[in-house]
Structures are given as C-alpha cells and as structure tokens.
XYZ file of C-alpha atoms in Angstrom:
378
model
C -82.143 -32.694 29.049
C -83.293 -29.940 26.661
C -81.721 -27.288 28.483
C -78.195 -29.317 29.467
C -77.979 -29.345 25.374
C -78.740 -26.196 24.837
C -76.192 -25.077 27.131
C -73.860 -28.167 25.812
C -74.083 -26.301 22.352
C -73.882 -22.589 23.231
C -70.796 -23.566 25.068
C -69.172 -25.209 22.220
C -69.938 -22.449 20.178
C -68.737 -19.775 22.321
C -65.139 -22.402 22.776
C -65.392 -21.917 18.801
C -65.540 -18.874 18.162
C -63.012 -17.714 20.912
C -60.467 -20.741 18.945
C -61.705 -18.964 15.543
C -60.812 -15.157 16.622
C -57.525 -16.631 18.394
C -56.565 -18.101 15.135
C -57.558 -14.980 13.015
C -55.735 -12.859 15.477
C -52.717 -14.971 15.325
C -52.735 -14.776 11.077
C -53.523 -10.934 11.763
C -50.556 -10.440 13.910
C -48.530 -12.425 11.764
C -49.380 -10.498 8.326
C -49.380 -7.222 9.968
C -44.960 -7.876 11.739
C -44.191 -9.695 8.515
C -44.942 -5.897 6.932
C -42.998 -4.191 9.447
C -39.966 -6.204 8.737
C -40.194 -5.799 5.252
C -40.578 -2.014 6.149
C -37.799 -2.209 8.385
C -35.830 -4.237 6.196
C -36.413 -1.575 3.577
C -35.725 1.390 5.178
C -32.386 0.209 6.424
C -31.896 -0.621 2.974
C -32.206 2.721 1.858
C -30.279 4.048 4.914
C -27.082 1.967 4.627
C -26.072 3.029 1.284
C -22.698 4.107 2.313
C -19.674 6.095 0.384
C -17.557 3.040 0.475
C -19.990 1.113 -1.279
C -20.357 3.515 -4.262
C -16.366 3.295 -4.091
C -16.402 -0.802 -4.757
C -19.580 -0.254 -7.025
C -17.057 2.068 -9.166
C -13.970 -0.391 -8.797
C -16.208 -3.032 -10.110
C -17.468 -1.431 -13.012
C -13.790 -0.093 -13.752
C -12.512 -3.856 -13.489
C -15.565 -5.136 -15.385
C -15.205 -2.706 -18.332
C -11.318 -3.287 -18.853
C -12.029 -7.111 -18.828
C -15.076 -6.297 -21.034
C -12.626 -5.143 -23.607
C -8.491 -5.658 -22.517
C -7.548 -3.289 -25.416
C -8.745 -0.407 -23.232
C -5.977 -1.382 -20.665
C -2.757 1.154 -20.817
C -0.287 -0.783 -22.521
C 3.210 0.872 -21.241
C 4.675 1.010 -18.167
C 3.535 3.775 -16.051
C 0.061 4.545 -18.156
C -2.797 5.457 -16.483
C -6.714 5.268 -17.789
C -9.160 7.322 -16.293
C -12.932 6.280 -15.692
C -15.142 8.806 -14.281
C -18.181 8.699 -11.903
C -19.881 11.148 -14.132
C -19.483 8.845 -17.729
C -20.733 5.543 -15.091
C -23.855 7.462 -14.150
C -24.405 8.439 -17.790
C -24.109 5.113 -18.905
C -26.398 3.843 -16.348
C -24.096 1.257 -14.820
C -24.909 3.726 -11.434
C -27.727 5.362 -10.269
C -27.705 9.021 -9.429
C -26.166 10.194 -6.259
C -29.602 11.700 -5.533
C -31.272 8.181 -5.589
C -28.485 6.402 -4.033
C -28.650 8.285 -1.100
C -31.882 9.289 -1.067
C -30.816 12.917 -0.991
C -31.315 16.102 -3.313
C -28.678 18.084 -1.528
C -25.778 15.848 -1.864
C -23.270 16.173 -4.684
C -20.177 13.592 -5.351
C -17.579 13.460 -8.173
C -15.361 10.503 -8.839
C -12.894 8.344 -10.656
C -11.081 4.941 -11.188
C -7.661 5.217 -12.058
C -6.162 2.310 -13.584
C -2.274 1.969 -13.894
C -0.175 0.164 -15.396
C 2.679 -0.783 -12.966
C 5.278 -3.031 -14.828
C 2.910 -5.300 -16.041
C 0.360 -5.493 -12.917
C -2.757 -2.979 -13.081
C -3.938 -0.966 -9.940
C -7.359 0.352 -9.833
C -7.337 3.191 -7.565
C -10.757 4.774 -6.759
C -11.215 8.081 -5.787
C -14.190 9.610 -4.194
C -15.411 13.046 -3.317
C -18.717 14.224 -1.659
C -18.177 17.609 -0.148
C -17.630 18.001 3.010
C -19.507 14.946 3.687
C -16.806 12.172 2.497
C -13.526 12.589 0.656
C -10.629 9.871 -0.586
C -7.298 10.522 0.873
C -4.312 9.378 -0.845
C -1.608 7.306 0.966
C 1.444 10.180 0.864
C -0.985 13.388 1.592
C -1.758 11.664 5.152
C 1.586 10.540 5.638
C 2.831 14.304 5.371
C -0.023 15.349 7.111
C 0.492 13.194 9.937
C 4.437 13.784 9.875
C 5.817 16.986 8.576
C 7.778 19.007 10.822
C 10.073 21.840 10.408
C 12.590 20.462 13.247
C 12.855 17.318 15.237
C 11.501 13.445 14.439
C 9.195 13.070 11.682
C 9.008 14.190 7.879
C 11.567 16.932 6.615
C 10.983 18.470 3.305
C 13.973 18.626 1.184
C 14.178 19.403 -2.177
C 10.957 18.663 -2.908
C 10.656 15.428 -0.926
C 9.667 14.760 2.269
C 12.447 12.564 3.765
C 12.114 10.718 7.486
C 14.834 11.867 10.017
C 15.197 11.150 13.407
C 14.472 8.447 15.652
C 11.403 7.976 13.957
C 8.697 6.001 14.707
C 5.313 6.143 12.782
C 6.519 5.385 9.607
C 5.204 1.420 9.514
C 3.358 0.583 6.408
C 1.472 -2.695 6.051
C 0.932 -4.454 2.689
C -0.475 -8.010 2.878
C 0.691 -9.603 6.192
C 4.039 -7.904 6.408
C 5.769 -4.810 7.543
C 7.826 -2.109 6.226
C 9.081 1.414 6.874
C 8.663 4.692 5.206
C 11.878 6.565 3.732
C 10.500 9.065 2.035
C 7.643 10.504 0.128
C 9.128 11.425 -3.488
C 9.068 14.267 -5.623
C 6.667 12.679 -7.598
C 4.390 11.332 -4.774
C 5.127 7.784 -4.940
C 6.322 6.574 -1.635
C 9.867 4.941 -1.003
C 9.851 1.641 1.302
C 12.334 -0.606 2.627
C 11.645 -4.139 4.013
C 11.940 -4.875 7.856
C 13.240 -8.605 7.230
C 14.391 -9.448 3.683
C 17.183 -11.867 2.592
C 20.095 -13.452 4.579
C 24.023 -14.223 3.191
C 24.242 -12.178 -0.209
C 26.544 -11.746 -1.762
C 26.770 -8.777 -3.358
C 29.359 -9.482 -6.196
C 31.283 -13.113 -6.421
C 33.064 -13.062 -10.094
C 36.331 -13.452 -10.881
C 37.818 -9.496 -10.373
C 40.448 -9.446 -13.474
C 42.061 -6.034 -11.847
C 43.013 -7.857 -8.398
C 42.937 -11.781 -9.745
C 40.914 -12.668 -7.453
C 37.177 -14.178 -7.168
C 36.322 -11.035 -4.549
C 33.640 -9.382 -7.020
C 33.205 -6.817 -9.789
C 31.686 -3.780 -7.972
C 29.581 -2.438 -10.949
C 25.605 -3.126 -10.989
C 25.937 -4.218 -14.652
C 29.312 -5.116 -16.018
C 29.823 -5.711 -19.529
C 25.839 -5.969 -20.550
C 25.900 -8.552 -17.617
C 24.070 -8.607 -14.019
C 26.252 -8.351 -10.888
C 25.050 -11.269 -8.910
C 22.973 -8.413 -6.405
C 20.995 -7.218 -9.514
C 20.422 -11.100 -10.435
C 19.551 -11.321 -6.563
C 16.806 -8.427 -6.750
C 15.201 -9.597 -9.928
C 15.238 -13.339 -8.695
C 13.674 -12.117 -5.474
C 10.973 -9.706 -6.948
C 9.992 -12.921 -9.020
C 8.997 -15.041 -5.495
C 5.419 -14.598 -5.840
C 5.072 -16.063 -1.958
C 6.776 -12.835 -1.015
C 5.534 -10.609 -4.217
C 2.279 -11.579 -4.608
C 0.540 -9.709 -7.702
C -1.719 -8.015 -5.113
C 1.694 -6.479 -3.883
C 3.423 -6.228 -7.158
C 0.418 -4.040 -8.261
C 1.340 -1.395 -6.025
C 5.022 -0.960 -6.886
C 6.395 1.305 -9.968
C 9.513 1.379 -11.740
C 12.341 3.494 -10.270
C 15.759 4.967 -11.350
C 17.911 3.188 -9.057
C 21.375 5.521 -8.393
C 24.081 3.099 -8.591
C 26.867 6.131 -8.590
C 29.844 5.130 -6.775
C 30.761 7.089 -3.915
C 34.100 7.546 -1.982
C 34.411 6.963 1.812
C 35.479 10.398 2.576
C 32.204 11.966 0.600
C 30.555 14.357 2.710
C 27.934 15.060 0.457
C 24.038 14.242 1.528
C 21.884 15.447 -1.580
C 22.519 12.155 -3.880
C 24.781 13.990 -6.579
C 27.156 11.517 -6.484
C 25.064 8.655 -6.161
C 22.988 9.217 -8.645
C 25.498 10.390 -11.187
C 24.809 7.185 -12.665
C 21.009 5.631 -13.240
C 19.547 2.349 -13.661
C 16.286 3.026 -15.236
C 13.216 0.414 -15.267
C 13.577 -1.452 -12.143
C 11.493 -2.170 -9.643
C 13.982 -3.501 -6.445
C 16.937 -1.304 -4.984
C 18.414 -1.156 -1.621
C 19.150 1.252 0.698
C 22.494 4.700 -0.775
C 24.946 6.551 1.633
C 23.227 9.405 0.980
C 19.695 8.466 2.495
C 21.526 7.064 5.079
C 23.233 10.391 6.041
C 19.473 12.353 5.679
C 18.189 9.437 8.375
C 20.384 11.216 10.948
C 19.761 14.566 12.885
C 23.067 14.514 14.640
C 24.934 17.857 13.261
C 28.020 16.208 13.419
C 26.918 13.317 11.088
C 29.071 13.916 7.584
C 30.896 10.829 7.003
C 28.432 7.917 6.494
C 31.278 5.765 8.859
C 31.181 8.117 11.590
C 29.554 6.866 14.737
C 27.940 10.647 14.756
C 25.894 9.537 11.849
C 24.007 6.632 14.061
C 22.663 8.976 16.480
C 18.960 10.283 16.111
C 18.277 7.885 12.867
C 16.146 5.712 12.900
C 18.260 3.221 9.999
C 20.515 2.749 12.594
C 18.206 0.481 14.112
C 17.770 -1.858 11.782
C 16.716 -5.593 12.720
C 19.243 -7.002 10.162
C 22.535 -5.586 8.248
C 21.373 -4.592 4.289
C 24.286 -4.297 1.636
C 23.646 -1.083 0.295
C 23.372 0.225 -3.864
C 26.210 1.773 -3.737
C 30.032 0.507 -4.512
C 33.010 1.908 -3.613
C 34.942 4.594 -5.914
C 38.300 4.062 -4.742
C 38.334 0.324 -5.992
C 36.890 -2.319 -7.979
C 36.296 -5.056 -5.734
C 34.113 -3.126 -2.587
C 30.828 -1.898 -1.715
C 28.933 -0.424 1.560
C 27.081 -2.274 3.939
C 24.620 -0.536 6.114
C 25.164 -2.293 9.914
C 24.768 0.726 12.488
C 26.579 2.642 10.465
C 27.495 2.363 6.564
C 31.149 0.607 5.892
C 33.091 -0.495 2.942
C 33.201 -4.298 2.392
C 34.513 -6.720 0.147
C 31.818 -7.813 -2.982
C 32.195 -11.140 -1.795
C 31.129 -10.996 1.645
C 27.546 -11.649 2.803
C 25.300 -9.869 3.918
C 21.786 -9.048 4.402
C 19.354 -7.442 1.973
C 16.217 -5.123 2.529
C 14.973 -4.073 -0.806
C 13.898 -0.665 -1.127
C 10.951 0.120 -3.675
C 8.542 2.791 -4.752
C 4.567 2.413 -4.031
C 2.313 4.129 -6.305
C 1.118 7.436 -5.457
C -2.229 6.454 -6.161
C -2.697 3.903 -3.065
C -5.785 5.394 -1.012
C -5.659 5.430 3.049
C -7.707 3.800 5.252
C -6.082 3.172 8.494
C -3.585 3.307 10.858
C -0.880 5.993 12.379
C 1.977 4.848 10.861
C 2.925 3.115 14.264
C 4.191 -0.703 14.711
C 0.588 -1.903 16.461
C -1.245 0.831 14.154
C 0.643 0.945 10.826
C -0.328 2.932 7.606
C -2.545 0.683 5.585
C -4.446 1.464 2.089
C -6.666 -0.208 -0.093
C-alpha cells in the first residue's frame, strides 16, 4: 500500500511539474514573439518612412497653416505663397531629414506652393533629395517624353512646345475623364482640350442688325454684352458635376485670342488671331491657327484645305467643336473645326470642346501620355 502511494504521489508530481514547465514555457514563448513583433513592427516603422510621405506631411502642414490663419492665402488671381521645408523643420512641425530617415548622409530641400487660381487654391509640393528622389513637374515630363526635332510628337516653336502629327501620347487624366495635350506654353502652363464636351451650340443666335436677320453677331462680346458662346463657356465652367473644385483648382486664367481671321489667311503663328485678347477667362475653344500647327502635311496653308487634315491629330476628333474664332469677311459667321476648319453661320449648332490652361505647377506621377496609360499628376 505504502509503496503504490508513494509511487501514486511521485507520479502526480512529476504530471505537475511537466503541466507547470509546459505552462511557463508557453507564457515564455509568448512574452519572448510578442517582443519580436513589436521589434519587427518597429523596425519596419522606421524603414517605411518614404519620400511621398514627407510630401503629404508638407501638404498638410501647408493646408493646415493657411486654414490656421486665411489672411496668409494670396488674395489675387494668379498669386502664389511659398512654404518651405527648411522654415517646417525649424518650426518643428517636421522632424529632421536625418531622423526621418534614419540617415546622416541624406539631404532634402522642399516647398509647398500655394496658388491662387481664379478663386480655387492649389497646393503643389515639391520635393528634392539628391539623387535619391526628386518632384517632376507635369510639362518638364511631357517635353521630355515628347520633343522631337521632326516627325509626331512635341515641336518647339516660339518658345512653346506645340503637338503635331498624328499624335498619340498626349492623353491627360483629371478626375475620371480624358483630355488631350495641345501644347505646353511659353509660360509652362499646359493647354488642354476636352475629348467629349457639349452638343448643339450655338455659337451666336441674336438678332444681326447688318443682315436683319436672327443668324448671330459674330463678336465674343458685343456692346459690353456676352455672345451666347461666351455665356455658354461661363455657364459650363460653373457645372460643378463636370468642374469639380478639385478640377477647377488646376486651371488658370488665359488670354483667349478672339481675332477674326479671313478664310484665305495663310498665316500659322496666331498674329491675326490674337490681334484681339480676352483677358481673365478660364474656358476657350480650339483657333485656325493651332489647327494649322496640328498638321505636318507641307502643303497644309489654308485651314479648309483637305492638305491640312493629313498627319494631325485634331483631325480626328470624336465630335465637331465651333472654334474661337469668327469670320473677318462678315458679321454673321464663324469656323467650325469638323476634319477640317470651315466657315459657318453663328446660328448653326455645333459641338464644343473647351480648351483651358493647367497650372504649371501640377506634379507627375504616372502614365505615358497614352489612352490606357495617360499623363496623370497629383
């Protein structure tokens, strides 16, 4: 009996202490992976600080600061306000590069640009790290991507860059619609006309006192009053389904040529066009001239010559677009691109694809310029 307990007990003591070191092993094992995760957790942490994230971190702080104190915001038209990385860092709204990254040896320099485009402000971050990480504006890869000295693609004239040819890499996407490159401007901002716009405009219906007829007035602004196409653009710009105000951000003020121009004008370099301006608006459409520069055909000179539809790509337009310009030769006309460029009565309809001006601020960050690839920015 004595011995059958003895054993009875050194067995359940032995069944204890194996349960015991089990369950310390178990708490063990558990402290000791709970510690590697947080290590892991930690070092990935420190790892996946990337350059894009100190680019939001400075967009917020831009945004935050101007809503911090609204009087900082440029008040006119076309002002800018500059907020560096360096004066963020100082202020301690971001650590150092050094800690950020967890690196001595790297060195960036920064800034938010905030603009004021008609109203809407665009915060427009740019970022440089050596030759680690740089920004890229929007129009410096589009002309690096494009510009050619002969053939399809970019053409520098004048100081643009204009698209000629049969082009096709010059899609841009903003939102969840597509549109095509003209041209880069002078001033860097980059020129854009709709793929699909409006249907059956008119582009003048008033009573014509010169011909007596209701056939259209062929002058943007008449008297100190709209032409029913310059009613049309601003009445269009105001649809905020199709101009959102993350759009409308993005879009300056242009001087929109509304020169007449005579059928039998050979001219290409916009002299004629834009012997008159429009300043301060924001919608146009589509001149002779930059009709003419679309083409590569050497025989293209009349903007009605079937020559001029060869090798340009605004000849292959998914819809007809009435065009800025009127006719010089009468009161009561004005040029419809459809293939090629025509004269038409005001009061016939027509299509419009409004042409506009992005900001030369807007930053790259995908795309080829291609219909399943095109140019998109932030």
């Amino acid at each position: 009996y004595l011995f059958c307990y003895n054993l009875f007990v050194r067995t359940e003591m032995n069944f204890m202490d194996k349960k015991t070191i089990k369950m310390f092993s178990y708490i063990i094992g558990a402290f000791v992976g709970f510690i590697l995760i947080l290590f892991i957790i930690s070092s990935c942490t420190k790892k996946t600080y990337t350059f894009e994230k100190l680019e939001n971190r400075m967009t917020e702080i831009a945004k935050e600061t101007m809503k911090s104190d609204e009087s900082q915001l440029p008040s006119q038209d076309k002002d800018t306000k500059i907020i560096t990385l360096k004066s963020m860092i100082s202020d301690g709204k971001i650590d150092e590069i050094s800690k950020l990254f967890k690196r001595d040896d790297l060195k960036c320099s920064g800034s938010v640009t905030i603009t004021n485009n008609n109203g809407f402000y665009n915060y427009s971050t740019y970022l440089s790290c050596g030759n680690e990480y740089e920004s890229k504006y929007l129009n410096e890869k589009i002309i690096e991507d494009n510009k050619v000295d002969a053939g399809v693609g970019l053409h520098e004239i004048k100081g643009s860059y204009v698209m000629q040819g049969e082009v096709k890499n010059n899609y841009i996407k903003m939102g969840d619609r597509l549109f095509r490159i003209i041209r880069i401007n002078g001033d860097g901002t980059i020129r854009v006309m709709e793929i699909t716009g409006l249907n059956q405009k008119v582009w003048d219906n008033r009573y014509n006192p010169e011909t007596r007829y209701s056939e259209g007035i062929n002058e943007f602004e008449y008297n100190s009053l709209n032409s029913r196409l310059r009613d049309t653009l601003h009445d269009y710009y105001e649809n905020s389904k199709i101009w959102p105000d993350s759009i409308k951000q993005y879009i300056t003020t242009q001087s929109l040529c509304i020169g007449k121009r005579n059928i039998k004008d050979t001219s290409k370099d916009g002299s004629v066009e834009c012997s008159k301006i429009q300043e301060n608006e924001v919608l146009g459409l589509i001149t002779p001239y930059e009709y003419l520069q679309g083409s590569l055909d050497q025989n293209c000179s009349l903007v009605d010559s079937s020559s001029c539809a060869n090798y340009n790509w605004l000849s292959k337009l998914e819809q007809a677009t009435w065009s800025m310009t009127a006719n010089s030769e009468n009161t009561k006309s004005a040029y419809i691109l459809d293939r090629v460029m025509n004269v038409y009565s005001c009061s016939s309809t027509s299509g419009i694809l409004a042409v506009f001006n992005l900001t030369d601020k807007a930053i790259y960050v995908s795309g080829d310029g291609s219909v399943d690839k095109p140019y998109i920015f932030k």
